[in-house]
Amino acid sequence: MRARKTTLAALAVVAGLTLTACQNDGDDAAQTDPSSAASASASGGGSGSSGPGSSGPASGGSDKGGSDSGKDTAAGAGADQSGKTANCRTSGLKITAIDNFIDGDPQGTVAVEMKNTSGQDCVVAGFAGVDLKTDAGTISAERKGAPADPYVLKNGKTIAFGINYPLNETGGSGVRVTGLVVTPPNETKPVILAWPGKPSLPVTDGSGSPVTVGPIGSAGQGG
């Protein structure tokens, strides 16, 4: 009998250990079950989530109430990378030329107007490049006068400069002008315009340019 009781007790111990091992295996399986982890991630909206119902900021975003939202860190309109107003460009200017000669003047005058059509303010200063196309070749205008300080040309506003040339009073055909080429200051792209002044210049001995150009603003500025 004693031997039987000992055997039954041993079986009871083995059964208890087997039951405990099965329970532990079940707990471990629950902890490592991938479907359980995926369910937690979907319901909890993990870190950086920007989905509906999420109260946290989106990944890489700010949690300061959106104070940086939509902030433009680039240079402002009409400004270069340093924040200064950019120079006027040929593409943003409407350039026209008109005859500005007044009877009795010793020289002919053409006024060139530059209207800012770029949609933003720009800076213009110094001298424009001026060339007259003629049947005898190109005549480059000489600069005359002191340039003014840089001028902020507001969008939609106009500024002008003058071109002076000698009148052909010799009675001959002279040098016929066929076109006007204007290059804004600090630019390399020119515009070609019809010449609005007198049709010809007197023939010179070539000792100097008979045509002069004044600084920007020398012919006044309009609205």
GROMACS .gro file of C-alpha atoms in nm:
model
  223
    1MET     CA    1   0.000   0.000   0.000
    2ARG     CA    2   0.276   0.239   0.085
    3ALA     CA    3   0.439   0.177  -0.248
    4ARG     CA    4   0.111   0.246  -0.429
    5LYS     CA    5   0.056   0.570  -0.238
    6THR     CA    6   0.405   0.685  -0.332
    7THR     CA    7   0.339   0.610  -0.697
    8LEU     CA    8   0.009   0.801  -0.694
    9ALA     CA    9   0.177   1.099  -0.530
   10ALA     CA   10   0.447   1.101  -0.796
   11LEU     CA   11   0.189   1.090  -1.073
   12ALA     CA   12   0.007   1.384  -0.913
   13VAL     CA   13   0.326   1.590  -0.911
   14VAL     CA   14   0.399   1.507  -1.277
   15ALA     CA   15   0.044   1.600  -1.378
   16GLY     CA   16   0.073   1.934  -1.195
   17LEU     CA   17   0.399   2.016  -1.367
   18THR     CA   18   0.254   1.927  -1.708
   19LEU     CA   19  -0.051   2.151  -1.650
   20THR     CA   20   0.171   2.443  -1.541
   21ALA     CA   21   0.390   2.403  -1.849
   22CYS     CA   22   0.088   2.410  -2.081
   23GLN     CA   23  -0.041   2.729  -1.917
   24ASN     CA   24   0.298   2.897  -1.954
   25ASP     CA   25   0.316   2.797  -2.320
   26GLY     CA   26  -0.024   2.958  -2.378
   27ASP     CA   27   0.085   3.286  -2.214
   28ASP     CA   28   0.403   3.299  -2.422
   29ALA     CA   29   0.210   3.240  -2.742
   30ALA     CA   30  -0.027   3.524  -2.660
   31GLN     CA   31   0.264   3.761  -2.597
   32THR     CA   32   0.438   3.677  -2.924
   33ASP     CA   33   0.130   3.645  -3.146
   34PRO     CA   34   0.190   3.888  -3.443
   35SER     CA   35  -0.183   3.943  -3.491
   36SER     CA   36  -0.208   4.074  -3.135
   37ALA     CA   37   0.072   4.330  -3.197
   38ALA     CA   38  -0.082   4.444  -3.528
   39SER     CA   39  -0.418   4.497  -3.360
   40ALA     CA   40  -0.259   4.713  -3.091
   41SER     CA   41  -0.079   4.925  -3.349
   42ALA     CA   42  -0.396   4.986  -3.552
   43SER     CA   43  -0.607   5.081  -3.252
   44GLY     CA   44  -0.343   5.288  -3.074
   45GLY     CA   45  -0.229   5.503  -3.378
   46GLY     CA   46   0.145   5.459  -3.317
   47SER     CA   47   0.404   5.736  -3.278
   48GLY     CA   48   0.401   5.996  -3.557
   49SER     CA   49   0.058   5.901  -3.686
   50SER     CA   50  -0.132   6.170  -3.874
   51GLY     CA   51  -0.444   5.969  -3.933
   52PRO     CA   52  -0.800   6.063  -3.828
   53GLY     CA   53  -0.853   6.080  -3.455
   54SER     CA   54  -0.485   6.119  -3.380
   55SER     CA   55  -0.399   6.383  -3.121
   56GLY     CA   56  -0.024   6.368  -3.178
   57PRO     CA   57   0.174   6.561  -3.441
   58ALA     CA   58   0.256   6.407  -3.776
   59SER     CA   59   0.598   6.254  -3.819
   60GLY     CA   60   0.860   6.530  -3.840
   61GLY     CA   61   0.603   6.796  -3.748
   62SER     CA   62   0.576   7.040  -3.461
   63ASP     CA   63   0.361   6.998  -3.151
   64LYS     CA   64   0.345   7.372  -3.085
   65GLY     CA   65  -0.009   7.420  -3.200
   66GLY     CA   66   0.082   7.450  -3.568
   67SER     CA   67   0.258   7.786  -3.526
   68ASP     CA   68   0.493   7.700  -3.814
   69SER     CA   69   0.218   7.573  -4.043
   70GLY     CA   70   0.229   7.741  -4.387
   71LYS     CA   71   0.523   7.961  -4.294
   72ASP     CA   72   0.718   8.068  -4.601
   73THR     CA   73   1.089   8.072  -4.527
   74ALA     CA   74   1.191   8.173  -4.879
   75ALA     CA   75   1.285   8.527  -4.973
   76GLY     CA   76   0.985   8.754  -5.013
   77ALA     CA   77   0.838   8.865  -5.344
   78GLY     CA   78   1.075   9.090  -5.532
   79ALA     CA   79   1.366   9.001  -5.307
   80ASP     CA   80   1.688   8.811  -5.361
   81GLN     CA   81   1.832   8.550  -5.124
   82SER     CA   82   1.960   8.821  -4.889
   83GLY     CA   83   1.611   8.967  -4.854
   84LYS     CA   84   1.695   9.280  -5.052
   85THR     CA   85   1.476   9.403  -5.336
   86ALA     CA   86   1.601   9.247  -5.658
   87ASN     CA   87   1.718   9.436  -5.966
   88CYS     CA   88   1.468   9.505  -6.241
   89ARG     CA   89   1.489   9.251  -6.523
   90THR     CA   90   1.420   9.298  -6.890
   91SER     CA   91   1.144   9.037  -6.877
   92GLY     CA   92   0.960   9.236  -6.608
   93LEU     CA   93   0.978   9.575  -6.786
   94LYS     CA   94   0.766   9.724  -7.061
   95ILE     CA   95   1.009   9.949  -7.248
   96THR     CA   96   0.890  10.216  -7.491
   97ALA     CA   97   1.052  10.513  -7.664
   98ILE     CA   98   0.892  10.844  -7.763
   99ASP     CA   99   1.013  11.154  -7.943
  100ASN     CA  100   1.073  11.426  -7.686
  101PHE     CA  101   1.210  11.695  -7.917
  102ILE     CA  102   1.088  12.051  -7.864
  103ASP     CA  103   1.122  12.305  -8.143
  104GLY     CA  104   1.412  12.536  -8.077
  105ASP     CA  105   1.620  12.279  -7.887
  106PRO     CA  106   1.978  12.250  -8.015
  107GLN     CA  107   1.962  11.871  -7.995
  108GLY     CA  108   1.709  11.602  -8.059
  109THR     CA  109   1.577  11.409  -7.758
  110VAL     CA  110   1.417  11.069  -7.722
  111ALA     CA  111   1.270  10.960  -7.389
  112VAL     CA  112   1.282  10.592  -7.305
  113GLU     CA  113   1.026  10.478  -7.049
  114MET     CA  114   1.050  10.160  -6.844
  115LYS     CA  115   0.731  10.039  -6.674
  116ASN     CA  116   0.751   9.772  -6.407
  117THR     CA  117   0.512   9.495  -6.510
  118SER     CA  118   0.676   9.216  -6.310
  119GLY     CA  119   0.413   9.205  -6.037
  120GLN     CA  120   0.665   9.301  -5.769
  121ASP     CA  121   0.890   9.593  -5.678
  122CYS     CA  122   1.243   9.604  -5.820
  123VAL     CA  123   1.551   9.825  -5.803
  124VAL     CA  124   1.692  10.019  -6.097
  125ALA     CA  125   1.996  10.247  -6.105
  126GLY     CA  126   2.279  10.372  -6.322
  127PHE     CA  127   2.273  10.377  -6.699
  128ALA     CA  128   2.094  10.167  -6.956
  129GLY     CA  129   2.286  10.047  -7.255
  130VAL     CA  130   2.179  10.231  -7.574
  131ASP     CA  131   2.274  10.151  -7.932
  132LEU     CA  132   2.140  10.308  -8.249
  133LYS     CA  133   2.123  10.091  -8.556
  134THR     CA  134   2.200  10.291  -8.871
  135ASP     CA  135   2.267  10.228  -9.236
  136ALA     CA  136   2.632  10.296  -9.157
  137GLY     CA  137   2.658  10.054  -8.864
  138THR     CA  138   2.583  10.061  -8.492
  139ILE     CA  139   2.638  10.374  -8.283
  140SER     CA  140   2.676  10.321  -7.907
  141ALA     CA  141   2.562  10.611  -7.691
  142GLU     CA  142   2.806  10.766  -7.446
  143ARG     CA  143   2.704  10.810  -7.085
  144LYS     CA  144   2.654  11.165  -6.968
  145GLY     CA  145   2.578  11.287  -6.617
  146ALA     CA  146   2.607  11.143  -6.269
  147PRO     CA  147   2.392  10.840  -6.185
  148ALA     CA  148   2.136  10.882  -5.909
  149ASP     CA  149   2.100  10.655  -5.607
  150PRO     CA  150   1.931  10.319  -5.665
  151TYR     CA  151   1.558  10.366  -5.709
  152VAL     CA  152   1.287  10.121  -5.602
  153LEU     CA  153   1.050  10.101  -5.897
  154LYS     CA  154   0.711  10.000  -5.760
  155ASN     CA  155   0.505   9.751  -5.953
  156GLY     CA  156   0.303   9.933  -6.219
  157LYS     CA  157   0.516  10.249  -6.201
  158THR     CA  158   0.733  10.403  -6.472
  159ILE     CA  159   1.077  10.562  -6.482
  160ALA     CA  160   1.252  10.718  -6.783
  161PHE     CA  161   1.584  10.836  -6.916
  162GLY     CA  162   1.682  11.057  -7.207
  163ILE     CA  163   1.881  11.005  -7.524
  164ASN     CA  164   2.028  11.313  -7.692
  165TYR     CA  165   2.149  11.323  -8.050
  166PRO     CA  166   2.260  11.595  -8.295
  167LEU     CA  167   2.013  11.725  -8.548
  168ASN     CA  168   2.095  11.676  -8.912
  169GLU     CA  169   2.089  12.032  -9.048
  170THR     CA  170   2.336  11.977  -9.328
  171GLY     CA  171   2.072  11.937  -9.595
  172GLY     CA  172   2.209  11.595  -9.686
  173SER     CA  173   2.072  11.252  -9.617
  174GLY     CA  174   2.318  11.199  -9.332
  175VAL     CA  175   2.324  10.871  -9.142
  176ARG     CA  176   1.981  10.709  -9.139
  177VAL     CA  177   1.866  10.557  -8.809
  178THR     CA  178   1.691  10.222  -8.848
  179GLY     CA  179   1.639  10.105  -8.491
  180LEU     CA  180   1.703  10.152  -8.119
  181VAL     CA  181   1.849   9.884  -7.890
  182VAL     CA  182   1.801   9.930  -7.512
  183THR     CA  183   1.950   9.711  -7.239
  184PRO     CA  184   1.830   9.787  -6.883
  185PRO     CA  185   2.095   9.848  -6.614
  186ASN     CA  186   2.258   9.533  -6.473
  187GLU     CA  187   2.105   9.326  -6.750
  188THR     CA  188   2.234   9.154  -7.064
  189LYS     CA  189   1.905   9.096  -7.246
  190PRO     CA  190   1.821   9.390  -7.478
  191VAL     CA  191   1.498   9.501  -7.641
  192ILE     CA  192   1.480   9.637  -7.996
  193LEU     CA  193   1.251   9.933  -8.056
  194ALA     CA  194   1.155  10.151  -8.348
  195TRP     CA  195   1.346  10.479  -8.352
  196PRO     CA  196   1.096  10.761  -8.276
  197GLY     CA  197   1.334  11.056  -8.328
  198LYS     CA  198   1.445  11.240  -8.638
  199PRO     CA  199   1.520  10.999  -8.922
  200SER     CA  200   1.889  11.080  -8.963
  201LEU     CA  201   2.203  11.203  -8.791
  202PRO     CA  202   2.467  11.430  -8.941
  203VAL     CA  203   2.779  11.262  -9.074
  204THR     CA  204   3.068  11.304  -8.827
  205ASP     CA  205   3.443  11.263  -8.850
  206GLY     CA  206   3.429  10.971  -8.608
  207SER     CA  207   3.609  11.156  -8.325
  208GLY     CA  208   3.338  11.063  -8.074
  209SER     CA  209   2.984  10.935  -8.041
  210PRO     CA  210   2.729  11.196  -8.145
  211VAL     CA  211   2.472  11.027  -7.922
  212THR     CA  212   2.457  11.049  -7.541
  213VAL     CA  213   2.242  10.876  -7.280
  214GLY     CA  214   2.150  11.015  -6.938
  215PRO     CA  215   2.120  10.817  -6.615
  216ILE     CA  216   1.800  10.644  -6.513
  217GLY     CA  217   1.553  10.910  -6.398
  218SER     CA  218   1.711  11.185  -6.608
  219ALA     CA  219   1.391  11.225  -6.810
  220GLY     CA  220   1.167  11.224  -6.505
  221GLN     CA  221   0.944  10.948  -6.380
  222GLY     CA  222   0.576  10.897  -6.412
  223GLY     CA  223   0.302  10.708  -6.237
   0.00000   0.00000   0.00000
